[in-house]
Amino acid sequence: MACVKLDGKALAMEIREGLARRVATLKERGVTPGLAVILVGNDPASEIYVRNKGIACEKAGMRSETIRMPEETTQEALEEQIRALNADPGIDGILVQLPLPKHLDERRALNAILPEKDADGFHPMNAGKLLAGEETVIPCTPKGCMRLLASADVPLSGKEAVVVGRSNIVGKPMALLLMQAGCTVTVCHSKTRDLAAHVRRADVVVAAVGKPGIITADMLKPGAAVIDVGINRVDGKVTGDVATEAAEVAGWLTPVPGGVGPMTIAMLLENTVEAAERRA
Ligand code: NDP
């Protein structure tokens, strides 16, 4: 069976068109969804991400605000900025671009965001609701991965899933979402012994490590659905965590770039539009 490419770029475009229509309806009711992004310091990769998020917002007809704060920003100043956005009735979603400079406490900053304006779904209250299976804001990257799987009707119920990576923003929420979808989930990480043995059992593999090519073709079960979250720069080129030869074995595979990345931005817009719809 030929490998099906899970085209995140095309799906994200479709989702963003749908969101633009929802934004137009909201505007007729006097509500313009607004997303505020706080960028602290001068990390070049973060600059690009933030710029892309702003462009995507504006294309959907949303209000986008980028607050740039200097590298030496204090914790107090950052939290004060977050509180000002919490109180701004025109802002539905707040996002603190990670990583923050080392002297700042990421957890405290995320906790300062009002849970209902938490566009990334990283607030502990939203994370807790996800754990409890309650309706909540779902972190954008895992939400986008689930949407990619759904778009191709990849069977999940009763299947074996292996998530490689256990971060709060990708691996852990991804594992919860797959479990909710009926998968039997294994989470692998840097202390896992024999990663290949785990991956080989999986019908669904999600690679969220940040190590180029760590998932090789010979680790995969033929026909597996493989979601490559990794973004790595190798010799100036962006590559994922999954080796390119995986396409010869996998049943479904996300490309990098053009897979999970565009879906993450689409889900960020969706989370913000959903917050605005609740406000309206
Ligand atoms: P983190 O660095 O927070 O987490 C990486 C995870 O990989 C950790 O849990 C770590 O284990 C695990 N790991 C490290 N080495 C190994 C190994 N040899 N075998 C198995 N597991 C290992 O990264 P993120 O979750 O934030 O991101 C992961 C990747 O996804 C990155 O490349 C990032 O750029 C990308 N990303 C892409 C997005 C997109 O939109 N496409 C969005 C967000 C992230 P341990 O916990 O034990 O240290």
Tab-separated table of C-alpha atoms and ligand atoms in Angstrom:
chain	number	residue	atom	x	y	z
A	1	MET	CA	0.000	0.000	0.000
A	2	ALA	CA	1.410	3.407	-0.956
A	3	CYS	CA	2.010	5.829	1.893
A	4	VAL	CA	-0.630	8.575	2.212
A	5	LYS	CA	0.817	12.012	2.815
A	6	LEU	CA	-1.065	13.827	5.572
A	7	ASP	CA	-0.986	17.282	4.039
A	8	GLY	CA	-1.117	19.718	6.949
A	9	LYS	CA	-0.645	22.722	4.741
A	10	ALA	CA	-3.780	22.010	2.701
A	11	LEU	CA	-5.865	21.002	5.722
A	12	ALA	CA	-4.762	24.093	7.674
A	13	MET	CA	-5.744	26.302	4.756
A	14	GLU	CA	-9.195	24.722	4.664
A	15	ILE	CA	-9.614	25.190	8.426
A	16	ARG	CA	-8.468	28.814	8.217
A	17	GLU	CA	-11.016	29.528	5.485
A	18	GLY	CA	-13.742	28.130	7.728
A	19	LEU	CA	-12.460	30.258	10.611
A	20	ALA	CA	-12.507	33.387	8.445
A	21	ARG	CA	-16.219	32.757	7.868
A	22	ARG	CA	-16.801	32.357	11.620
A	23	VAL	CA	-14.858	35.586	12.239
A	24	ALA	CA	-17.054	37.418	9.701
A	25	THR	CA	-20.174	36.194	11.541
A	26	LEU	CA	-18.733	37.335	14.867
A	27	LYS	CA	-17.915	40.740	13.436
A	28	GLU	CA	-21.537	41.162	12.361
A	29	ARG	CA	-22.354	40.741	16.048
A	30	GLY	CA	-19.767	43.389	16.972
A	31	VAL	CA	-17.055	40.993	18.178
A	32	THR	CA	-13.626	40.838	16.534
A	33	PRO	CA	-11.580	37.915	17.882
A	34	GLY	CA	-8.243	39.199	19.184
A	35	LEU	CA	-5.011	37.328	19.829
A	36	ALA	CA	-2.130	38.901	21.758
A	37	VAL	CA	1.327	37.373	21.524
A	38	ILE	CA	4.029	38.349	24.003
A	39	LEU	CA	7.563	37.945	22.719
A	40	VAL	CA	10.382	38.456	25.210
A	41	GLY	CA	13.929	38.811	23.859
A	42	ASN	CA	15.347	38.335	20.387
A	43	ASP	CA	15.253	34.619	19.594
A	44	PRO	CA	15.260	34.509	15.761
A	45	ALA	CA	13.123	31.332	15.498
A	46	SER	CA	10.533	32.835	17.876
A	47	GLU	CA	10.499	36.018	15.775
A	48	ILE	CA	9.530	33.962	12.712
A	49	TYR	CA	6.838	31.989	14.583
A	50	VAL	CA	5.332	35.162	16.027
A	51	ARG	CA	5.325	36.911	12.665
A	52	ASN	CA	3.593	33.924	11.025
A	53	LYS	CA	0.955	33.823	13.758
A	54	GLY	CA	0.252	37.529	13.281
A	55	ILE	CA	-0.083	37.175	9.499
A	56	ALA	CA	-2.413	34.163	9.886
A	57	CYS	CA	-4.619	36.121	12.325
A	58	GLU	CA	-4.924	39.075	10.025
A	59	LYS	CA	-5.703	36.895	7.010
A	60	ALA	CA	-8.608	35.395	8.961
A	61	GLY	CA	-9.885	38.905	9.752
A	62	MET	CA	-8.857	38.734	13.395
A	63	ARG	CA	-7.158	41.349	15.518
A	64	SER	CA	-3.536	40.542	16.206
A	65	GLU	CA	-1.324	42.281	18.695
A	66	THR	CA	2.355	41.505	19.243
A	67	ILE	CA	3.916	42.821	22.423
A	68	ARG	CA	7.693	42.847	22.206
A	69	MET	CA	9.524	43.009	25.529
A	70	PRO	CA	13.303	43.329	25.943
A	71	GLU	CA	15.525	40.378	26.879
A	72	GLU	CA	16.102	41.871	30.367
A	73	THR	CA	12.353	42.070	31.172
A	74	THR	CA	11.629	41.201	34.808
A	75	GLN	CA	9.131	38.561	35.926
A	76	GLU	CA	7.001	41.312	37.473
A	77	ALA	CA	6.909	43.333	34.245
A	78	LEU	CA	5.966	40.247	32.237
A	79	GLU	CA	3.171	39.301	34.608
A	80	GLU	CA	1.917	42.888	34.684
A	81	GLN	CA	1.693	42.804	30.895
A	82	ILE	CA	-0.233	39.533	31.060
A	83	ARG	CA	-2.637	41.003	33.635
A	84	ALA	CA	-3.243	44.021	31.379
A	85	LEU	CA	-4.190	41.671	28.533
A	86	ASN	CA	-6.384	39.605	30.886
A	87	ALA	CA	-8.319	42.807	31.558
A	88	ASP	CA	-8.496	43.909	27.902
A	89	PRO	CA	-12.008	43.092	26.646
A	90	GLY	CA	-10.823	43.100	23.007
A	91	ILE	CA	-8.370	40.234	23.581
A	92	ASP	CA	-9.697	36.667	23.520
A	93	GLY	CA	-6.436	34.758	23.377
A	94	ILE	CA	-3.071	35.395	25.046
A	95	LEU	CA	0.061	33.527	24.120
A	96	VAL	CA	3.480	33.838	25.700
A	97	GLN	CA	5.999	32.735	23.079
A	98	LEU	CA	8.295	30.037	24.488
A	99	PRO	CA	11.074	29.611	25.312
A	100	LEU	CA	11.419	32.609	27.618
A	101	PRO	CA	14.864	33.958	28.522
A	102	LYS	CA	16.453	31.786	31.230
A	103	HIS	CA	15.931	34.251	34.110
A	104	LEU	CA	12.143	34.157	33.693
A	105	ASP	CA	9.846	31.565	35.272
A	106	GLU	CA	7.815	30.043	32.438
A	107	ARG	CA	5.360	28.269	34.751
A	108	ARG	CA	4.539	31.441	36.697
A	109	ALA	CA	4.036	33.370	33.468
A	110	LEU	CA	1.659	30.772	32.021
A	111	ASN	CA	-0.247	30.584	35.310
A	112	ALA	CA	-0.841	34.345	35.140
A	113	ILE	CA	-2.927	34.006	31.961
A	114	LEU	CA	-6.681	33.824	32.572
A	115	PRO	CA	-7.655	30.200	31.784
A	116	GLU	CA	-10.417	31.395	29.429
A	117	LYS	CA	-7.884	33.450	27.448
A	118	ASP	CA	-5.272	30.699	27.379
A	119	ALA	CA	-4.992	30.257	23.584
A	120	ASP	CA	-2.260	27.620	23.898
A	121	GLY	CA	-4.046	25.478	26.489
A	122	PHE	CA	-0.969	25.421	28.751
A	123	HIS	CA	-2.631	26.807	31.912
A	124	PRO	CA	-2.704	24.127	34.651
A	125	MET	CA	-6.486	24.469	34.936
A	126	ASN	CA	-6.918	23.673	31.244
A	127	ALA	CA	-4.300	20.912	31.408
A	128	GLY	CA	-6.160	19.457	34.408
A	129	LYS	CA	-9.467	19.530	32.562
A	130	LEU	CA	-7.900	17.707	29.637
A	131	LEU	CA	-6.646	15.061	32.068
A	132	ALA	CA	-10.132	14.761	33.546
A	133	GLY	CA	-11.689	14.449	30.086
A	134	GLU	CA	-13.631	17.708	30.465
A	135	GLU	CA	-14.221	20.198	27.682
A	136	THR	CA	-11.289	22.615	27.611
A	137	VAL	CA	-8.746	24.495	25.511
A	138	ILE	CA	-6.592	21.821	23.883
A	139	PRO	CA	-2.903	22.589	23.195
A	140	CYS	CA	-2.518	23.522	19.542
A	141	THR	CA	0.076	21.009	18.341
A	142	PRO	CA	-1.561	17.828	19.686
A	143	LYS	CA	-4.969	19.161	18.616
A	144	GLY	CA	-3.590	19.636	15.109
A	145	CYS	CA	-2.136	16.111	15.106
A	146	MET	CA	-5.520	14.644	16.045
A	147	ARG	CA	-7.163	16.656	13.286
A	148	LEU	CA	-4.647	15.307	10.751
A	149	LEU	CA	-5.396	11.738	11.814
A	150	ALA	CA	-9.146	12.388	11.616
A	151	SER	CA	-8.840	13.967	8.169
A	152	ALA	CA	-7.609	10.640	6.777
A	153	ASP	CA	-9.952	8.485	8.892
A	154	VAL	CA	-6.974	6.769	10.492
A	155	PRO	CA	-8.464	4.112	12.798
A	156	LEU	CA	-7.635	4.822	16.453
A	157	SER	CA	-10.000	2.860	18.668
A	158	GLY	CA	-8.305	-0.269	19.970
A	159	LYS	CA	-5.010	0.589	18.264
A	160	GLU	CA	-1.527	0.733	19.774
A	161	ALA	CA	-0.100	4.273	19.872
A	162	VAL	CA	3.422	5.279	20.806
A	163	VAL	CA	4.197	8.900	21.624
A	164	VAL	CA	7.901	9.678	21.686
A	165	GLY	CA	8.453	12.731	23.904
A	166	ARG	CA	6.748	13.692	27.167
A	167	SER	CA	6.739	17.491	27.177
A	168	ASN	CA	3.802	19.387	28.663
A	169	ILE	CA	3.120	21.086	25.343
A	170	VAL	CA	3.229	18.117	22.969
A	171	GLY	CA	3.926	14.610	24.298
A	172	LYS	CA	1.716	14.495	27.409
A	173	PRO	CA	-1.423	16.113	25.935
A	174	MET	CA	-0.961	14.027	22.774
A	175	ALA	CA	-0.937	10.835	24.853
A	176	LEU	CA	-4.144	11.913	26.636
A	177	LEU	CA	-5.936	12.716	23.372
A	178	LEU	CA	-4.957	9.382	21.832
A	179	MET	CA	-6.106	7.590	24.990
A	180	GLN	CA	-9.446	9.422	24.799
A	181	ALA	CA	-9.718	8.273	21.184
A	182	GLY	CA	-9.459	4.658	22.317
A	183	CYS	CA	-5.770	3.941	21.704
A	184	THR	CA	-3.593	1.944	24.056
A	185	VAL	CA	-0.846	4.498	24.600
A	186	THR	CA	2.834	4.117	25.445
A	187	VAL	CA	4.884	7.242	26.126
A	188	CYS	CA	8.614	7.024	25.427
A	189	HIS	CA	11.287	9.507	26.493
A	190	SER	CA	15.016	9.861	26.997
A	191	LYS	CA	15.101	7.161	29.701
A	192	THR	CA	13.183	4.611	27.613
A	193	ARG	CA	15.113	1.416	27.039
A	194	ASP	CA	14.833	0.043	23.523
A	195	LEU	CA	12.795	2.739	21.811
A	196	ALA	CA	12.693	0.665	18.624
A	197	ALA	CA	10.910	-2.224	20.350
A	198	HIS	CA	8.121	0.104	21.486
A	199	VAL	CA	7.778	1.931	18.174
A	200	ARG	CA	7.672	-1.348	16.260
A	201	ARG	CA	4.427	-2.338	18.031
A	202	ALA	CA	2.667	0.904	17.164
A	203	ASP	CA	-0.176	1.439	14.709
A	204	VAL	CA	0.164	5.178	15.421
A	205	VAL	CA	3.505	6.848	16.111
A	206	VAL	CA	3.886	10.463	17.190
A	207	ALA	CA	7.478	11.703	17.211
A	208	ALA	CA	7.977	14.853	19.324
A	209	VAL	CA	11.633	14.744	20.331
A	210	GLY	CA	13.653	17.318	18.411
A	211	LYS	CA	16.272	14.851	17.126
A	212	PRO	CA	16.512	14.590	13.343
A	213	GLY	CA	15.776	11.111	12.028
A	214	ILE	CA	15.511	9.444	15.460
A	215	ILE	CA	12.602	7.365	14.111
A	216	THR	CA	14.008	5.239	11.309
A	217	ALA	CA	12.112	3.200	8.710
A	218	ASP	CA	13.211	-0.129	10.235
A	219	MET	CA	11.572	0.811	13.563
A	220	LEU	CA	8.114	1.092	12.013
A	221	LYS	CA	5.339	-1.443	11.696
A	222	PRO	CA	4.306	-1.587	8.019
A	223	GLY	CA	1.216	0.556	7.456
A	224	ALA	CA	1.599	2.606	10.648
A	225	ALA	CA	0.344	6.201	10.805
A	226	VAL	CA	3.345	8.401	11.570
A	227	ILE	CA	3.002	11.964	12.815
A	228	ASP	CA	6.267	13.865	12.768
A	229	VAL	CA	6.118	16.836	15.133
A	230	GLY	CA	9.863	17.485	15.187
A	231	ILE	CA	11.327	20.664	13.760
A	232	ASN	CA	15.096	20.471	13.317
A	233	ARG	CA	17.455	22.560	11.269
A	234	VAL	CA	20.084	20.472	9.508
A	235	ASP	CA	22.482	22.235	7.113
A	236	GLY	CA	20.023	25.106	6.809
A	237	LYS	CA	17.127	22.781	5.949
A	238	VAL	CA	14.135	22.034	8.159
A	239	THR	CA	13.698	18.322	8.874
A	240	GLY	CA	11.585	16.269	11.234
A	241	ASP	CA	12.277	13.499	13.741
A	242	VAL	CA	11.333	10.799	11.241
A	243	ALA	CA	13.771	9.605	8.575
A	244	THR	CA	12.591	10.201	4.995
A	245	GLU	CA	12.768	6.456	4.197
A	246	ALA	CA	9.815	6.004	6.579
A	247	ALA	CA	7.550	6.769	3.607
A	248	GLU	CA	8.480	3.333	2.221
A	249	VAL	CA	6.989	1.575	5.275
A	250	ALA	CA	4.352	3.880	6.791
A	251	GLY	CA	0.697	3.870	5.785
A	252	TRP	CA	0.301	7.574	6.546
A	253	LEU	CA	3.001	10.176	7.148
A	254	THR	CA	3.136	13.921	7.803
A	255	PRO	CA	5.786	15.821	5.844
A	256	VAL	CA	8.163	18.305	7.495
A	257	PRO	CA	7.696	21.097	6.641
A	258	GLY	CA	4.045	21.213	5.641
A	259	GLY	CA	2.594	18.738	8.150
A	260	VAL	CA	2.076	19.516	11.827
A	261	GLY	CA	3.544	23.062	11.717
A	262	PRO	CA	0.750	24.750	9.715
A	263	MET	CA	-1.855	22.820	11.743
A	264	THR	CA	-0.460	24.254	14.987
A	265	ILE	CA	-1.110	27.792	13.754
A	266	ALA	CA	-4.594	26.875	12.481
A	267	MET	CA	-5.459	25.415	15.898
A	268	LEU	CA	-4.185	28.540	17.646
A	269	LEU	CA	-6.582	30.611	15.551
A	270	GLU	CA	-9.364	28.113	16.241
A	271	ASN	CA	-8.800	28.282	20.010
A	272	THR	CA	-8.960	32.088	19.824
A	273	VAL	CA	-12.112	32.120	17.667
A	274	GLU	CA	-13.758	29.638	20.052
A	275	ALA	CA	-12.929	31.957	22.988
A	276	ALA	CA	-14.428	34.900	21.076
A	277	GLU	CA	-17.572	32.870	20.335
A	278	ARG	CA	-17.933	32.192	24.056
A	279	ARG	CA	-17.533	35.954	24.690
A	280	ALA	CA	-20.171	36.764	22.048
B	1	NDP	P1	11.079	19.004	24.567
B	1	NDP	O1	12.536	19.215	24.399
B	1	NDP	O2	10.342	19.714	25.631
B	1	NDP	O3	10.801	17.446	24.738
B	1	NDP	C1	11.505	16.488	24.014
B	1	NDP	C2	11.137	15.125	24.515
B	1	NDP	O4	11.905	14.165	23.794
B	1	NDP	C3	11.439	14.906	25.987
B	1	NDP	O5	10.349	14.306	26.626
B	1	NDP	C4	12.655	13.988	25.977
B	1	NDP	O6	12.694	13.086	27.074
B	1	NDP	C5	12.428	13.220	24.708
B	1	NDP	N1	13.682	12.643	24.205
B	1	NDP	C6	14.888	13.241	24.104
B	1	NDP	N2	15.798	12.378	23.619
B	1	NDP	C7	15.145	11.215	23.416
B	1	NDP	C8	15.532	9.939	22.949
B	1	NDP	N3	16.807	9.680	22.586
B	1	NDP	N4	14.601	8.960	22.876
B	1	NDP	C9	13.322	9.193	23.222
B	1	NDP	N5	12.889	10.401	23.685
B	1	NDP	C10	13.795	11.377	23.784
B	1	NDP	O7	10.455	19.312	23.133
B	1	NDP	P2	8.965	19.693	22.657
B	1	NDP	O8	8.006	18.646	23.102
B	1	NDP	O9	8.701	21.102	22.965
B	1	NDP	O10	9.157	19.591	21.090
B	1	NDP	C11	9.558	18.392	20.461
B	1	NDP	C12	9.874	18.670	19.017
B	1	NDP	O11	8.694	19.150	18.369
B	1	NDP	C13	10.926	19.759	18.758
B	1	NDP	O12	11.627	19.448	17.595
B	1	NDP	C14	10.085	21.017	18.538
B	1	NDP	O13	10.760	21.964	17.747
B	1	NDP	C15	8.919	20.434	17.799
B	1	NDP	N6	7.682	21.194	17.913
B	1	NDP	C16	6.984	21.377	16.762
B	1	NDP	C17	5.805	22.047	16.774
B	1	NDP	C18	5.066	22.186	15.493
B	1	NDP	O14	4.180	23.012	15.403
B	1	NDP	N7	5.366	21.383	14.473
B	1	NDP	C19	5.261	22.644	17.992
B	1	NDP	C20	6.023	22.317	19.183
B	1	NDP	C21	7.206	21.622	19.114
B	1	NDP	P3	12.902	13.574	28.611
B	1	NDP	O15	11.555	14.110	29.024
B	1	NDP	O16	13.280	12.339	29.299
B	1	NDP	O17	13.962	14.631	28.583
